[in-house]
């Protein structure tokens, strides 16, 4: 199995490398299951021989005990085959479940360590995790074992057929290869159709999450009919893509069944006319007898069965390749991993301080250079500059959410590294441009560190009392991921209240007044000023001159020449 993987063109197809990586933990189980499946398949010639022996005995007046012996042997062989198939299936599904769980854990762990704002949307990630990854299970449980069976059993059955009749063996030899040839031709179209279906599934989920988050606004704007029309259009697109995949599957199945039926029919014609004495050639000696003839008739469908199983599993392979291609594209995106493990930690000891020296951060092909910055305990600093200059990147570096490519960052007198990042983040709070809420009651969202503190004072300080009062259930209300049901300004106030509840030593705020009306912006500035007066250190990225003026000093950033 490892040698087969090594021959895959992984260097040319990143999806193939990803699929090989996912499949590697299940390789041993696939080999074991393949051997069990082959042993099960080898039991059919034994059963076919017993049936042929019994029927031949009827013709020659054999005692009835011969039929009973044949039936007992047939049942015993069937039981052994069923046990082997069961063991193979159980082995495969356990391995597939383990491989899928490992890939899902890897995917979620990697995406959780991306810098905020990078990576796929939550809807796309949810579709990939919950809907697309399970499509790997049929591939892991069917394709490799089917491929192994198709390389062993047809050759064994072909050899048995040739040992009885060279004509029957020649018929199978000509008809058999037509199935893999057509399977390869269909496989390319099946993969393209599966990829288009995967894209449509992701788009459908993204649309659903987007519309759910804006459900209140949709109702207020009386846009329900348009929203329903959007869903209808997207659903029709998904139906079209799915039907395209099914059409290819049914077409290939029909053609493959045709080839199998023609091969079996030709064997039946040859055996029938040979037993009637019309055909007197094709055997290695005398005329074809009834027993060998019946054996050939029973063996010929099983000759095609492994090839038909492989053809069916080929569609599973196409779907798995489409999913692996999407995973590979996601892995190829800039990871921008955060420092640390993202795990709870005790606050980093020492007097609060923050220092950035000659720091540069890689953003795709661009190297973003940040100004030197030193912040002492109790200071309030505004970072200003045009959009895209790197203000948000500076805050991300300060929080350990972006890894510098050059320069050094010191916090509380220690280098900011994987060893200190989690403890450093335990001393700070973050107010981002895009409010984010967990699927939990508002009270839990406001007290993420589970301190048990009463959030009422923080809610009042953030000017969010009326927001909480208007929510159904108040602090028990569950908001959407982006604050569905409340305005952007109200969501911003709740995020600020969350920062106040955390009582951080350092607050990093990224454009906290952006896109807010004058009254709401003034309330946010007042809350930040109150936090500053309490002794909390502030570093704020902003375009707002009023907010910048409320800080102790300003650090301007300029676009590179």
PDB file of N, CA and C in Angstrom, residues 5 8-23 324 328 331:
ATOM      1  N   UNK A   5       1.070   4.286  -2.785  1.00  0.00           N
ATOM      2  CA  UNK A   5       0.957   5.702  -2.468  1.00  0.00           C
ATOM      3  C   UNK A   5       2.146   6.464  -3.005  1.00  0.00           C
ATOM      4  N   UNK A   8       1.803   7.688  -6.502  1.00  0.00           N
ATOM      5  CA  UNK A   8       0.807   8.706  -6.825  1.00  0.00           C
ATOM      6  C   UNK A   8       1.489  10.018  -7.158  1.00  0.00           C
ATOM      7  N   UNK A   9       0.952  10.775  -8.121  1.00  0.00           N
ATOM      8  CA  UNK A   9       1.579  12.028  -8.516  1.00  0.00           C
ATOM      9  C   UNK A   9       1.277  13.136  -7.525  1.00  0.00           C
ATOM     10  N   UNK A  10       1.687  12.935  -6.274  1.00  0.00           N
ATOM     11  CA  UNK A  10       1.349  13.906  -5.229  1.00  0.00           C
ATOM     12  C   UNK A  10       2.004  15.247  -5.477  1.00  0.00           C
ATOM     13  N   UNK A  11       3.210  15.210  -6.086  1.00  0.00           N
ATOM     14  CA  UNK A  11       3.885  16.475  -6.314  1.00  0.00           C
ATOM     15  C   UNK A  11       3.147  17.329  -7.322  1.00  0.00           C
ATOM     16  N   UNK A  12       2.401  16.688  -8.234  1.00  0.00           N
ATOM     17  CA  UNK A  12       1.667  17.461  -9.231  1.00  0.00           C
ATOM     18  C   UNK A  12       0.250  17.745  -8.785  1.00  0.00           C
ATOM     19  N   UNK A  13      -0.288  16.944  -7.905  1.00  0.00           N
ATOM     20  CA  UNK A  13      -1.657  17.106  -7.446  1.00  0.00           C
ATOM     21  C   UNK A  13      -1.659  17.190  -5.924  1.00  0.00           C
ATOM     22  N   UNK A  14      -1.765  18.407  -5.349  1.00  0.00           N
ATOM     23  CA  UNK A  14      -1.760  18.514  -3.893  1.00  0.00           C
ATOM     24  C   UNK A  14      -2.881  17.711  -3.245  1.00  0.00           C
ATOM     25  N   UNK A  15      -4.022  17.577  -3.945  1.00  0.00           N
ATOM     26  CA  UNK A  15      -5.114  16.790  -3.398  1.00  0.00           C
ATOM     27  C   UNK A  15      -4.724  15.340  -3.210  1.00  0.00           C
ATOM     28  N   UNK A  16      -3.904  14.800  -4.126  1.00  0.00           N
ATOM     29  CA  UNK A  16      -3.452  13.413  -3.998  1.00  0.00           C
ATOM     30  C   UNK A  16      -2.577  13.240  -2.764  1.00  0.00           C
ATOM     31  N   UNK A  17      -1.713  14.231  -2.487  1.00  0.00           N
ATOM     32  CA  UNK A  17      -0.875  14.164  -1.290  1.00  0.00           C
ATOM     33  C   UNK A  17      -1.725  14.218  -0.032  1.00  0.00           C
ATOM     34  N   UNK A  18      -2.751  15.073  -0.040  1.00  0.00           N
ATOM     35  CA  UNK A  18      -3.636  15.175   1.120  1.00  0.00           C
ATOM     36  C   UNK A  18      -4.403  13.883   1.330  1.00  0.00           C
ATOM     37  N   UNK A  19      -4.904  13.308   0.238  1.00  0.00           N
ATOM     38  CA  UNK A  19      -5.652  12.060   0.345  1.00  0.00           C
ATOM     39  C   UNK A  19      -4.758  10.934   0.847  1.00  0.00           C
ATOM     40  N   UNK A  20      -3.509  10.909   0.373  1.00  0.00           N
ATOM     41  CA  UNK A  20      -2.581   9.884   0.845  1.00  0.00           C
ATOM     42  C   UNK A  20      -2.279  10.052   2.332  1.00  0.00           C
ATOM     43  N   UNK A  21      -2.175  11.293   2.779  1.00  0.00           N
ATOM     44  CA  UNK A  21      -1.922  11.547   4.205  1.00  0.00           C
ATOM     45  C   UNK A  21      -3.100  11.094   5.062  1.00  0.00           C
ATOM     46  N   UNK A  22      -4.330  11.393   4.606  1.00  0.00           N
ATOM     47  CA  UNK A  22      -5.511  10.982   5.358  1.00  0.00           C
ATOM     48  C   UNK A  22      -5.618   9.464   5.400  1.00  0.00           C
ATOM     49  N   UNK A  23      -5.259   8.834   4.292  1.00  0.00           N
ATOM     50  CA  UNK A  23      -5.428   7.385   4.161  1.00  0.00           C
ATOM     51  C   UNK A  23      -4.348   6.601   4.896  1.00  0.00           C
ATOM     52  N   UNK A 324     -10.491  16.129  -0.914  1.00  0.00           N
ATOM     53  CA  UNK A 324      -9.062  16.276  -0.627  1.00  0.00           C
ATOM     54  C   UNK A 324      -8.492  17.503  -1.320  1.00  0.00           C
ATOM     55  N   UNK A 328      -6.597  20.456   0.510  1.00  0.00           N
ATOM     56  CA  UNK A 328      -5.259  20.876   0.101  1.00  0.00           C
ATOM     57  C   UNK A 328      -5.208  22.376  -0.163  1.00  0.00           C
ATOM     58  N   UNK A 331      -5.114  24.073   3.150  1.00  0.00           N
ATOM     59  CA  UNK A 331      -3.801  23.947   3.777  1.00  0.00           C
ATOM     60  C   UNK A 331      -2.783  24.874   3.128  1.00  0.00           C
TER      61      UNK A 331
END
